[in-house]
XYZ file of C-alpha atoms in Angstrom:
288
model
C -0.067 -0.042 0.200
C 1.423 3.582 -0.972
C 1.805 6.204 1.524
C -0.487 9.110 0.846
C 1.311 12.269 0.648
C -0.550 15.316 1.143
C 1.587 18.696 0.235
C 0.315 21.651 1.623
C 0.962 25.238 0.242
C 0.219 27.023 3.633
C -0.523 25.838 7.017
C -4.108 24.789 7.612
C -6.286 27.422 9.572
C -6.887 26.148 13.059
C -10.367 27.468 13.143
C -11.569 25.135 10.384
C -9.403 22.084 11.920
C -11.555 22.706 15.012
C -14.752 22.699 13.263
C -13.597 19.461 11.721
C -12.882 18.113 14.919
C -16.132 19.145 16.544
C -18.028 17.649 13.530
C -15.902 14.398 13.661
C -17.514 13.868 16.892
C -20.833 13.618 15.888
C -21.960 10.162 14.047
C -22.979 9.908 10.736
C -24.522 7.024 9.462
C -22.341 4.973 6.825
C -19.525 7.429 7.230
C -18.753 7.164 11.115
C -16.970 3.826 11.175
C -13.550 4.418 12.284
C -10.591 2.310 11.328
C -8.757 0.230 13.853
C -5.469 1.183 12.284
C -3.810 4.593 11.502
C -4.060 5.795 7.974
C -0.746 5.666 6.107
C -0.509 9.585 5.325
C 2.417 12.023 5.533
C 1.431 15.922 5.529
C 4.409 18.511 4.212
C 4.648 21.945 4.062
C 7.776 23.651 2.776
C 9.400 27.023 2.956
C 7.656 28.058 6.347
C 8.901 31.364 7.445
C 8.630 32.424 11.017
C 6.579 35.285 11.475
C 8.243 37.811 14.443
C 4.730 39.076 15.825
C 3.537 35.293 16.076
C 7.062 34.286 17.609
C 6.765 37.250 19.900
C 3.077 36.323 20.974
C 4.186 32.811 21.856
C 7.083 34.123 24.069
C 4.597 36.490 25.975
C 2.627 33.336 26.720
C 4.967 31.180 27.890
C 7.371 33.340 29.652
C 10.335 32.641 27.350
C 12.988 34.919 25.732
C 12.242 36.573 22.348
C 15.673 36.627 20.367
C 16.983 35.668 16.944
C 16.966 32.064 17.771
C 13.650 29.893 18.085
C 12.735 28.579 21.383
C 13.404 24.864 21.702
C 9.441 24.301 21.747
C 8.285 26.700 19.248
C 8.228 24.455 16.091
C 5.733 22.469 18.080
C 2.859 25.189 17.480
C 4.170 25.498 13.757
C 3.719 21.768 13.345
C 0.552 21.566 15.457
C -1.815 22.107 12.546
C -0.115 19.624 10.462
C -1.023 16.598 12.783
C -4.247 18.002 13.668
C -5.329 17.517 9.929
C -4.187 13.886 10.140
C -6.162 13.370 13.300
C -9.530 15.126 12.269
C -10.023 12.765 9.498
C -12.987 10.666 9.489
C -10.921 7.620 9.263
C -8.682 8.294 11.786
C -8.955 5.723 14.761
C -10.433 8.176 17.472
C -11.940 11.675 17.429
C -9.697 14.601 18.032
C -11.936 16.540 20.585
C -11.164 15.473 24.248
C -7.619 14.015 23.381
C -4.951 15.133 25.745
C -1.104 15.257 25.526
C 0.718 12.451 27.609
C 4.348 13.026 26.530
C 6.776 14.829 24.390
C 10.297 14.295 22.895
C 12.090 17.033 21.084
C 15.568 16.305 19.719
C 17.282 19.537 18.175
C 20.509 19.341 16.349
C 21.273 22.956 16.370
C 19.626 26.274 17.091
C 17.237 27.612 14.440
C 17.376 31.419 13.424
C 14.213 32.966 13.027
C 15.121 33.634 9.303
C 15.467 30.522 7.998
C 12.870 28.679 5.825
C 11.605 25.698 7.507
C 10.462 22.389 5.751
C 7.980 20.260 7.829
C 6.895 16.718 7.347
C 4.337 15.071 9.945
C 2.833 11.472 9.996
C 1.128 9.413 12.710
C 2.306 5.859 13.706
C 2.342 3.422 16.812
C -1.370 3.155 17.851
C -1.799 1.327 20.928
C -3.660 0.665 24.114
C -3.074 2.134 27.194
C -5.023 1.412 30.660
C -6.763 5.103 30.118
C -7.293 4.679 26.237
C -5.649 4.683 22.936
C -2.229 6.364 22.372
C -0.792 7.205 19.272
C 2.488 9.075 18.207
C 2.838 12.284 15.792
C 6.052 12.361 14.345
C 7.215 15.749 12.955
C 10.642 16.282 11.140
C 11.817 20.019 10.266
C 14.843 20.436 7.744
C 16.371 23.561 6.709
C 17.309 22.501 2.991
C 18.621 18.899 3.468
C 19.850 19.136 7.123
C 17.382 17.769 9.694
C 17.481 20.427 12.510
C 14.538 19.393 14.824
C 12.590 16.288 15.274
C 9.614 15.431 17.624
C 7.665 12.824 18.826
C 4.194 13.888 20.814
C 2.205 11.230 22.166
C -1.418 11.626 22.310
C -3.979 9.916 24.459
C -7.704 9.526 23.810
C -9.403 8.360 27.034
C -11.820 5.571 26.312
C -12.181 1.787 27.122
C -9.563 -0.535 26.083
C -8.710 -4.216 26.834
C -6.370 -2.844 29.384
C -8.876 -0.573 31.092
C -9.184 -3.165 33.969
C -5.305 -3.036 34.805
C -5.062 -0.613 37.719
C -1.560 0.681 38.488
C -0.231 0.826 42.256
C -1.329 4.238 43.738
C 1.694 6.331 44.609
C 1.542 7.696 48.082
C 1.306 11.403 48.371
C 4.277 13.197 49.676
C 5.116 16.591 50.893
C 7.295 18.223 48.066
C 10.883 19.613 48.891
C 11.111 23.448 48.935
C 10.785 24.426 45.399
C 12.929 26.750 42.966
C 9.941 29.066 42.832
C 6.049 28.651 42.503
C 3.840 29.712 39.733
C 0.408 31.032 39.302
C -1.450 29.650 36.255
C -4.870 30.850 35.677
C -7.423 30.917 32.679
C -5.999 34.245 31.455
C -2.615 32.489 30.970
C -3.923 29.782 29.405
C -6.289 31.600 26.984
C -3.153 33.796 25.902
C -1.458 30.471 25.114
C -4.355 29.184 23.008
C -4.558 32.481 21.016
C -0.547 32.080 20.404
C -0.683 28.326 20.085
C -3.839 28.039 17.911
C -4.977 25.070 20.340
C -8.313 26.037 21.147
C -9.379 22.491 22.695
C -12.466 23.124 24.678
C -10.699 21.259 27.720
C -8.265 24.287 27.847
C -10.454 27.033 27.006
C -13.823 26.235 28.850
C -14.962 24.807 32.305
C -17.858 23.445 30.603
C -16.010 21.986 27.808
C -13.588 20.567 30.368
C -16.462 18.827 32.167
C -17.875 17.360 28.921
C -14.684 15.247 28.834
C -14.445 14.435 32.630
C -12.179 17.235 33.868
C -13.653 19.098 37.037
C -12.268 22.488 35.616
C -10.257 23.745 32.235
C -6.705 22.416 32.035
C -3.334 24.064 31.019
C -1.922 22.757 27.926
C 0.832 20.330 28.480
C 3.169 22.206 26.081
C 2.502 25.499 27.680
C 4.066 23.814 30.983
C 6.802 22.284 28.848
C 7.683 25.654 27.540
C 7.080 27.681 30.337
C 9.806 25.697 32.714
C 12.552 25.978 30.198
C 12.417 29.892 31.027
C 14.055 28.789 34.294
C 17.174 27.396 32.348
C 17.090 29.776 29.275
C 20.687 30.565 28.466
C 21.865 27.123 29.709
C 20.100 25.126 27.093
C 22.543 23.219 24.738
C 22.615 24.076 20.940
C 22.191 20.411 20.416
C 19.335 19.022 22.925
C 17.086 16.434 23.517
C 14.239 17.251 25.598
C 12.131 14.630 27.018
C 8.703 15.374 28.829
C 6.206 13.308 30.466
C 2.818 14.895 31.606
C 1.272 13.742 34.962
C -1.913 15.045 36.516
C -3.339 18.136 34.665
C -2.851 21.893 36.024
C -6.818 22.770 36.995
C -7.292 26.163 36.305
C -6.608 28.111 38.663
C -3.634 26.732 40.448
C -0.260 27.329 42.240
C 2.520 24.832 41.270
C 6.097 24.252 42.308
C 8.705 24.580 39.838
C 12.359 22.476 40.159
C 15.072 22.798 37.907
C 18.099 20.844 39.131
C 21.352 20.333 37.383
C 22.214 17.142 36.309
C 25.081 15.266 34.451
C 25.144 16.578 31.176
C 21.914 18.980 31.362
C 18.857 19.310 33.729
C 16.292 17.695 35.662
C 12.982 19.686 35.705
C 9.661 19.113 37.115
C 6.346 21.005 38.190
C 4.646 19.711 41.245
C 1.580 20.070 43.283
C 2.333 22.040 46.185
C 0.670 20.515 48.878
C 0.497 16.647 47.680
C 3.669 16.355 45.677
C 2.363 14.516 42.820
C 3.759 15.621 39.351
C 2.033 17.831 36.711
C 5.184 17.471 34.555
C 8.666 15.606 34.770
C 11.308 16.445 32.384
C 14.930 15.859 31.337
C 17.118 18.158 29.129
C 20.148 16.814 28.056
C-alpha cells in the first residue's frame, strides 16, 4: 500500500480544523465507522517563514525569551496544525476533541534562526492501547534544506475503554514536596493567551463546561504551555544540540499554584512541576 502524501502550500487554519474536529465527534450513518489502524499519510509543508509577531506572542504567553533563535519548543505550534489535519480525518481511529497530550520528545541538532525557511513533514504511527485509552505518536521532522534540525514525537491519549482498562497501577503515596526553586500561578487568562498564540483551542483548555464534558472538573493547562514555561528557568543554559523529554502527569486545573524545580544533572537538567501540597507531578522532564 502506497503512503498518501499531502503537500500543502500554506498551514491549515486552526479554526477550520477545530470545526472538523467537532463535526468528527458527531456520528454520521455509513461514514462514522472508524478504522482500527492509523491511515498511512504524510503531511508536508515547505518553506515556512517565522512571523516575528507570532513568535513574540508565543514568548509572551510562555515566558520564554524573544531572540534571533527559535525557542526549543516553538516549532511544536508550527507543526500542530499538520498533526491536527491527520487526526481530524473521519477514518482516524478516534475523534480529536478531548484527546490529551501524554508525553513529548524533542531532538534539536542546532539552534534555528528566525530567518531560516523551514520544511515540515508530519505523520502518525504506533497506535496502541493504554489502561486509560488509546495512544498514538505524531512524528514531525523539520529541515533547513537537506539538514534535519528538529524532530519531535508527540504522544496523544484518547481516553476510552480498551482491553487494558481493568488494569490499575499501584497508587503512589502522596508526599510533601521539597522546597521549590519557585512557584508559579497558572490561571485561565494565562492559558487563553497561550491558546491564542498556539492555535490550540481545545475546549478542555479554554472552557470549564468544555472540560467537564470530557471528564475534567475544570479547564486544564496545555501540556506544551508547561513544557515551554519551565524552560524559562534554564534559558541561556540550554545546549545548542538538545534532547528534551517530557512526561505529563496529572493536569494543572485552572487556576492553580504549582512548584517549579530545575536541578542540574550530568549533561543537563532535571525539571519538574509538582503540586505544592500533595507532591504529585504535573510534569517531569529531562533536558540533555
